[in-house]
mmCIF file of C-alpha atoms in Angstrom:
data_model
loop_
_atom_site.group_PDB
_atom_site.id
_atom_site.type_symbol
_atom_site.label_atom_id
_atom_site.label_comp_id
_atom_site.label_asym_id
_atom_site.label_seq_id
_atom_site.Cartn_x
_atom_site.Cartn_y
_atom_site.Cartn_z
ATOM 1 C CA UNK A 103 -0.323 -0.605 -0.457
ATOM 2 C CA UNK A 104 2.250 2.585 0.752
ATOM 3 C CA UNK A 105 4.203 2.065 -3.631
ATOM 4 C CA UNK A 106 0.321 2.478 -4.153
ATOM 5 C CA UNK A 107 0.538 5.969 -1.944
ATOM 6 C CA UNK A 108 3.642 6.704 -3.101
ATOM 7 C CA UNK A 109 2.077 6.208 -7.134
ATOM 8 C CA UNK A 110 -0.505 8.463 -6.377
ATOM 9 C CA UNK A 111 1.045 11.177 -4.867
ATOM 10 C CA UNK A 112 3.230 11.403 -7.310
ATOM 11 C CA UNK A 113 0.773 10.975 -10.820
ATOM 12 C CA UNK A 114 -1.053 14.056 -9.176
ATOM 13 C CA UNK A 115 1.620 16.188 -8.726
ATOM 14 C CA UNK A 116 3.238 15.190 -12.334
ATOM 15 C CA UNK A 117 -0.658 16.327 -13.193
ATOM 16 C CA UNK A 118 -0.941 19.667 -11.337
ATOM 17 C CA UNK A 119 2.620 20.855 -11.677
ATOM 18 C CA UNK A 120 1.818 20.015 -15.711
ATOM 19 C CA UNK A 121 -1.652 22.532 -15.879
ATOM 20 C CA UNK A 122 0.484 24.808 -13.870
ATOM 21 C CA UNK A 123 2.420 25.085 -16.285
ATOM 22 C CA UNK A 124 0.034 25.090 -19.645
ATOM 23 C CA UNK A 125 -1.389 29.334 -17.806
ATOM 24 C CA UNK A 126 2.147 30.324 -18.101
ATOM 25 C CA UNK A 127 2.844 30.754 -21.509
ATOM 26 C CA UNK A 128 3.021 34.179 -22.362
ATOM 27 C CA UNK A 129 1.182 34.472 -25.851
ATOM 28 C CA UNK A 130 -0.306 36.841 -28.500
ATOM 29 C CA UNK A 131 -4.233 36.329 -29.286
ATOM 30 C CA UNK A 132 -6.261 35.863 -32.140
ATOM 31 C CA UNK A 133 -4.738 33.164 -33.038
ATOM 32 C CA UNK A 134 -6.052 33.563 -36.630
ATOM 33 C CA UNK A 135 -6.750 36.471 -38.932
ATOM 34 C CA UNK A 136 -7.229 37.300 -41.911
ATOM 35 C CA UNK A 137 -4.708 39.338 -44.819
ATOM 36 C CA UNK A 138 -4.752 42.701 -44.024
ATOM 37 C CA UNK A 139 -7.196 43.384 -41.534
ATOM 38 C CA UNK A 140 -6.453 46.206 -38.589
ATOM 39 C CA UNK A 141 -6.923 43.805 -36.132
ATOM 40 C CA UNK A 142 -7.202 43.912 -31.856
ATOM 41 C CA UNK A 143 -4.231 41.697 -30.408
ATOM 42 C CA UNK A 144 -3.931 40.581 -26.436
ATOM 43 C CA UNK A 145 -0.930 40.113 -25.354
ATOM 44 C CA UNK A 146 -1.244 38.226 -22.414
ATOM 45 C CA UNK A 147 1.455 38.625 -19.316
ATOM 46 C CA UNK A 148 1.444 35.948 -16.915
ATOM 47 C CA UNK A 149 3.852 35.213 -14.051
ATOM 48 C CA UNK A 150 4.876 31.780 -13.340
ATOM 49 C CA UNK A 151 7.368 32.610 -10.471
ATOM 50 C CA UNK A 152 7.749 34.273 -7.015
ATOM 51 C CA UNK A 153 8.894 37.137 -7.853
ATOM 52 C CA UNK A 154 7.544 40.439 -10.423
ATOM 53 C CA UNK A 155 7.241 40.646 -14.080
ATOM 54 C CA UNK A 156 9.246 44.777 -15.191
ATOM 55 C CA UNK A 157 9.010 44.464 -18.698
ATOM 56 C CA UNK A 158 8.317 42.496 -21.219
ATOM 57 C CA UNK A 159 9.509 42.870 -24.852
ATOM 58 C CA UNK A 160 8.043 42.139 -28.385
ATOM 59 C CA UNK A 161 9.255 42.066 -31.564
ATOM 60 C CA UNK A 162 6.605 42.763 -34.233
ATOM 61 C CA UNK A 163 6.716 40.101 -36.938
ATOM 62 C CA UNK A 164 8.319 40.699 -40.237
ATOM 63 C CA UNK A 165 4.530 41.441 -43.043
ATOM 64 C CA UNK A 166 2.751 43.160 -39.273
ATOM 65 C CA UNK A 167 2.747 46.970 -39.514
ATOM 66 C CA UNK A 168 2.519 47.727 -36.091
ATOM 67 C CA UNK A 169 -0.496 50.673 -35.243
ATOM 68 C CA UNK A 170 -1.025 52.347 -32.144
ATOM 69 C CA UNK A 171 -1.120 50.770 -28.060
ATOM 70 C CA UNK A 172 -3.996 51.072 -25.746
ATOM 71 C CA UNK A 173 -2.496 52.764 -22.473
ATOM 72 C CA UNK A 174 -2.012 51.219 -19.514
ATOM 73 C CA UNK A 175 -1.919 52.300 -16.028
ATOM 74 C CA UNK A 176 0.865 52.221 -14.211
ATOM 75 C CA UNK A 177 3.379 50.890 -17.132
ATOM 76 C CA UNK A 178 5.416 53.443 -20.046
ATOM 77 C CA UNK A 179 5.265 52.015 -23.621
ATOM 78 C CA UNK A 180 8.807 52.644 -25.972
ATOM 79 C CA UNK A 181 8.610 51.396 -29.584
ATOM 80 C CA UNK A 182 11.888 50.715 -31.730
ATOM 81 C CA UNK A 183 12.025 51.501 -35.579
ATOM 82 C CA UNK A 184 13.992 50.488 -37.967
ATOM 83 C CA UNK A 185 15.343 53.209 -41.162
ATOM 84 C CA UNK A 186 12.149 53.248 -43.309
ATOM 85 C CA UNK A 187 10.667 53.913 -39.751
ATOM 86 C CA UNK A 188 8.896 50.788 -39.136
ATOM 87 C CA UNK A 189 8.437 49.415 -35.521
ATOM 88 C CA UNK A 190 10.823 46.478 -35.232
ATOM 89 C CA UNK A 191 9.481 46.501 -31.119
ATOM 90 C CA UNK A 192 7.308 47.446 -28.158
ATOM 91 C CA UNK A 193 8.436 47.505 -24.757
ATOM 92 C CA UNK A 194 6.294 47.741 -21.362
ATOM 93 C CA UNK A 195 7.406 48.259 -18.240
ATOM 94 C CA UNK A 196 6.394 49.105 -15.546
ATOM 95 C CA UNK A 197 6.122 52.676 -13.429
ATOM 96 C CA UNK A 198 4.949 51.101 -10.207
ATOM 97 C CA UNK A 199 5.572 47.023 -8.583
ATOM 98 C CA UNK A 200 4.601 45.374 -12.559
ATOM 99 C CA UNK A 201 2.856 41.770 -12.401
ATOM 100 C CA UNK A 202 2.951 40.096 -9.107
ATOM 101 C CA UNK A 203 3.519 36.307 -8.256
ATOM 102 C CA UNK A 204 -0.142 34.881 -9.656
ATOM 103 C CA UNK A 205 -1.004 37.467 -11.362
ATOM 104 C CA UNK A 206 -1.468 37.686 -15.110
ATOM 105 C CA UNK A 207 -1.773 41.594 -16.925
ATOM 106 C CA UNK A 208 -3.011 41.788 -20.411
ATOM 107 C CA UNK A 209 -1.247 44.615 -23.041
ATOM 108 C CA UNK A 210 -3.879 45.597 -26.231
ATOM 109 C CA UNK A 211 -2.305 46.990 -29.549
ATOM 110 C CA UNK A 212 -3.246 47.574 -33.534
ATOM 111 C CA UNK A 213 -1.554 46.084 -36.475
ATOM 112 C CA UNK A 214 -2.505 45.521 -39.403
ATOM 113 C CA UNK A 215 -1.531 42.541 -40.685
ATOM 114 C CA UNK A 216 0.205 40.653 -44.240
ATOM 115 C CA UNK A 217 -1.639 41.123 -47.869
ATOM 116 C CA UNK A 218 -0.578 36.681 -48.417
ATOM 117 C CA UNK A 219 -1.635 33.941 -46.587
ATOM 118 C CA UNK A 220 1.322 32.789 -44.006
ATOM 119 C CA UNK A 221 1.545 31.808 -40.134
ATOM 120 C CA UNK A 222 3.405 34.952 -38.044
ATOM 121 C CA UNK A 223 5.172 34.356 -34.992
ATOM 122 C CA UNK A 224 5.774 36.596 -31.705
ATOM 123 C CA UNK A 225 8.752 36.710 -30.330
ATOM 124 C CA UNK A 226 8.615 37.811 -26.408
ATOM 125 C CA UNK A 227 11.824 38.838 -23.489
ATOM 126 C CA UNK A 228 9.768 38.346 -19.707
ATOM 127 C CA UNK A 229 11.361 40.517 -17.851
ATOM 128 C CA UNK A 230 11.784 39.160 -14.081
ATOM 129 C CA UNK A 231 12.538 41.947 -10.879
ATOM 130 C CA UNK A 232 15.075 39.368 -9.281
ATOM 131 C CA UNK A 233 17.475 39.753 -13.870
ATOM 132 C CA UNK A 234 16.286 36.745 -14.599
ATOM 133 C CA UNK A 235 14.663 37.157 -18.922
ATOM 134 C CA UNK A 236 12.794 34.049 -20.159
ATOM 135 C CA UNK A 237 13.118 34.254 -24.011
ATOM 136 C CA UNK A 238 10.100 32.901 -25.364
ATOM 137 C CA UNK A 239 10.911 32.518 -28.861
ATOM 138 C CA UNK A 240 10.748 29.046 -29.994
ATOM 139 C CA UNK A 241 8.490 26.761 -31.922
ATOM 140 C CA UNK A 242 5.792 25.678 -30.061
ATOM 141 C CA UNK A 243 6.363 21.913 -29.051
ATOM 142 C CA UNK A 244 9.780 23.785 -26.765
ATOM 143 C CA UNK A 245 8.809 24.473 -23.772
ATOM 144 C CA UNK A 246 9.818 28.622 -24.237
ATOM 145 C CA UNK A 247 7.572 28.550 -27.712
ATOM 146 C CA UNK A 248 6.287 32.128 -29.029
ATOM 147 C CA UNK A 249 2.869 32.391 -30.390
ATOM 148 C CA UNK A 250 1.107 31.786 -34.161
ATOM 149 C CA UNK A 251 -0.789 34.019 -35.593
ATOM 150 C CA UNK A 252 -2.918 32.691 -39.318
ATOM 151 C CA UNK A 253 -2.894 34.522 -41.686
ATOM 152 C CA UNK A 254 -5.450 33.106 -44.079
ATOM 153 C CA UNK A 255 -8.185 34.056 -46.081
ATOM 154 C CA UNK A 256 -10.053 30.950 -44.367
ATOM 155 C CA UNK A 257 -10.749 33.266 -41.489
ATOM 156 C CA UNK A 258 -11.409 35.735 -43.106
ATOM 157 C CA UNK A 259 -14.712 33.720 -44.792
ATOM 158 C CA UNK A 260 -15.271 32.017 -41.334
ATOM 159 C CA UNK A 261 -15.325 35.666 -38.830
ATOM 160 C CA UNK A 262 -16.654 37.392 -41.073
ATOM 161 C CA UNK A 263 -13.776 40.259 -40.103
ATOM 162 C CA UNK A 264 -12.690 42.534 -42.606
ATOM 163 C CA UNK A 265 -10.496 44.602 -43.545
ATOM 164 C CA UNK A 266 -10.554 48.593 -41.940
ATOM 165 C CA UNK A 267 -9.100 51.416 -43.711
ATOM 166 C CA UNK A 268 -6.235 53.806 -42.165
ATOM 167 C CA UNK A 269 -8.505 56.179 -41.286
ATOM 168 C CA UNK A 270 -12.001 53.771 -39.397
ATOM 169 C CA UNK A 271 -8.852 51.443 -37.339
ATOM 170 C CA UNK A 272 -8.259 53.851 -34.282
ATOM 171 C CA UNK A 273 -11.817 53.897 -33.738
ATOM 172 C CA UNK A 274 -13.286 50.262 -34.714
ATOM 173 C CA UNK A 275 -9.859 48.847 -32.089
ATOM 174 C CA UNK A 276 -11.397 51.669 -29.273
ATOM 175 C CA UNK A 277 -15.127 49.663 -29.488
ATOM 176 C CA UNK A 278 -13.859 45.699 -29.677
ATOM 177 C CA UNK A 279 -10.846 45.844 -27.576
ATOM 178 C CA UNK A 280 -12.551 45.059 -24.022
ATOM 179 C CA UNK A 281 -14.633 42.306 -26.555
ATOM 180 C CA UNK A 282 -11.750 40.907 -28.384
ATOM 181 C CA UNK A 283 -10.196 40.626 -24.825
ATOM 182 C CA UNK A 284 -13.099 38.690 -23.203
ATOM 183 C CA UNK A 285 -13.024 36.680 -26.778
ATOM 184 C CA UNK A 286 -9.909 35.587 -25.682
ATOM 185 C CA UNK A 287 -9.587 35.126 -22.326
ATOM 186 C CA UNK A 288 -12.798 33.010 -22.595
ATOM 187 C CA UNK A 289 -11.318 30.257 -25.452
ATOM 188 C CA UNK A 290 -7.859 30.260 -23.805
ATOM 189 C CA UNK A 291 -9.758 29.410 -19.899
ATOM 190 C CA UNK A 292 -12.287 26.898 -22.147
ATOM 191 C CA UNK A 293 -8.778 25.142 -23.691
ATOM 192 C CA UNK A 294 -7.340 24.569 -20.208
ATOM 193 C CA UNK A 295 -10.531 23.498 -19.123
ATOM 194 C CA UNK A 296 -10.313 20.213 -20.630
ATOM 195 C CA UNK A 297 -6.570 19.838 -21.040
ATOM 196 C CA UNK A 298 -7.017 20.022 -17.090
ATOM 197 C CA UNK A 299 -10.159 17.406 -17.247
ATOM 198 C CA UNK A 300 -8.568 16.320 -19.768
ATOM 199 C CA UNK A 301 -4.966 15.049 -17.848
ATOM 200 C CA UNK A 302 -6.809 14.208 -14.624
ATOM 201 C CA UNK A 303 -9.411 11.648 -16.172
ATOM 202 C CA UNK A 304 -5.601 9.860 -17.367
ATOM 203 C CA UNK A 305 -4.547 9.981 -14.436
ATOM 204 C CA UNK A 306 -7.355 8.895 -12.236
ATOM 205 C CA UNK A 307 -6.933 5.880 -15.187
ATOM 206 C CA UNK A 308 -3.589 5.051 -14.255
ATOM 207 C CA UNK A 309 -4.153 5.514 -10.149
ATOM 208 C CA UNK A 310 -6.624 2.590 -10.582
ATOM 209 C CA UNK A 311 -4.631 0.134 -12.985
ATOM 210 C CA UNK A 312 -1.755 0.070 -10.911
ATOM 211 C CA UNK A 313 -4.482 0.058 -7.510
ATOM 212 C CA UNK A 314 -5.780 -3.618 -9.624
ATOM 213 C CA UNK A 315 -2.507 -4.881 -9.923
ATOM 214 C CA UNK A 316 -1.422 -4.202 -6.391
ATOM 215 C CA UNK A 317 -4.326 -5.979 -5.633
ATOM 216 C CA UNK A 318 -3.451 -9.182 -7.681
ATOM 217 C CA UNK A 319 0.084 -9.933 -7.033
ATOM 218 C CA UNK A 320 -0.853 -9.266 -2.780
ATOM 219 C CA UNK A 321 -3.533 -12.261 -3.539
ATOM 220 C CA UNK A 322 -1.130 -14.595 -5.452
#
């Protein structure tokens, strides 16, 4: 029975560690959008350590045209551009305490998608108060994956979204930024809940199998 108890404890510990790490990624949503659309993107920054996040830098992918950002109290925003004047990096830096352990912060910005269908990768750099820098720049199978947005005509057809003119995009972003943020957060929460339920089910099955095996062994 002692061995069974150890197995159950290890299984459930792995379950909660895995589900916690699945929620801790820095992400950019939405994960799909239409070519040439003026999109309101949401950068979500959770804290996975016991120290605060004080700065985050986002690299703007090739083909994406950064236009504007939504101000967030307690954070200053700086941008760096290339010689053509296109913004290549955006940095949000805390003017107060930053994002504490167990919290997350969302930063919204408006950008225009490229004309062609493609996948764009969002590399992000998360700065902690203790000096550590976490680089979210790996592929989807890595421990520190970057977010990817699929730019496709299919996304436009499925959502009914249309590109907006330069004059319209600011009003469109202002009226839809809150809804976009809520929808993105809800979709991610739903995915995380499904993952946790699935892992819990697998853990329960493994525990039952181990228990039955131990009972059979004790009867021999």
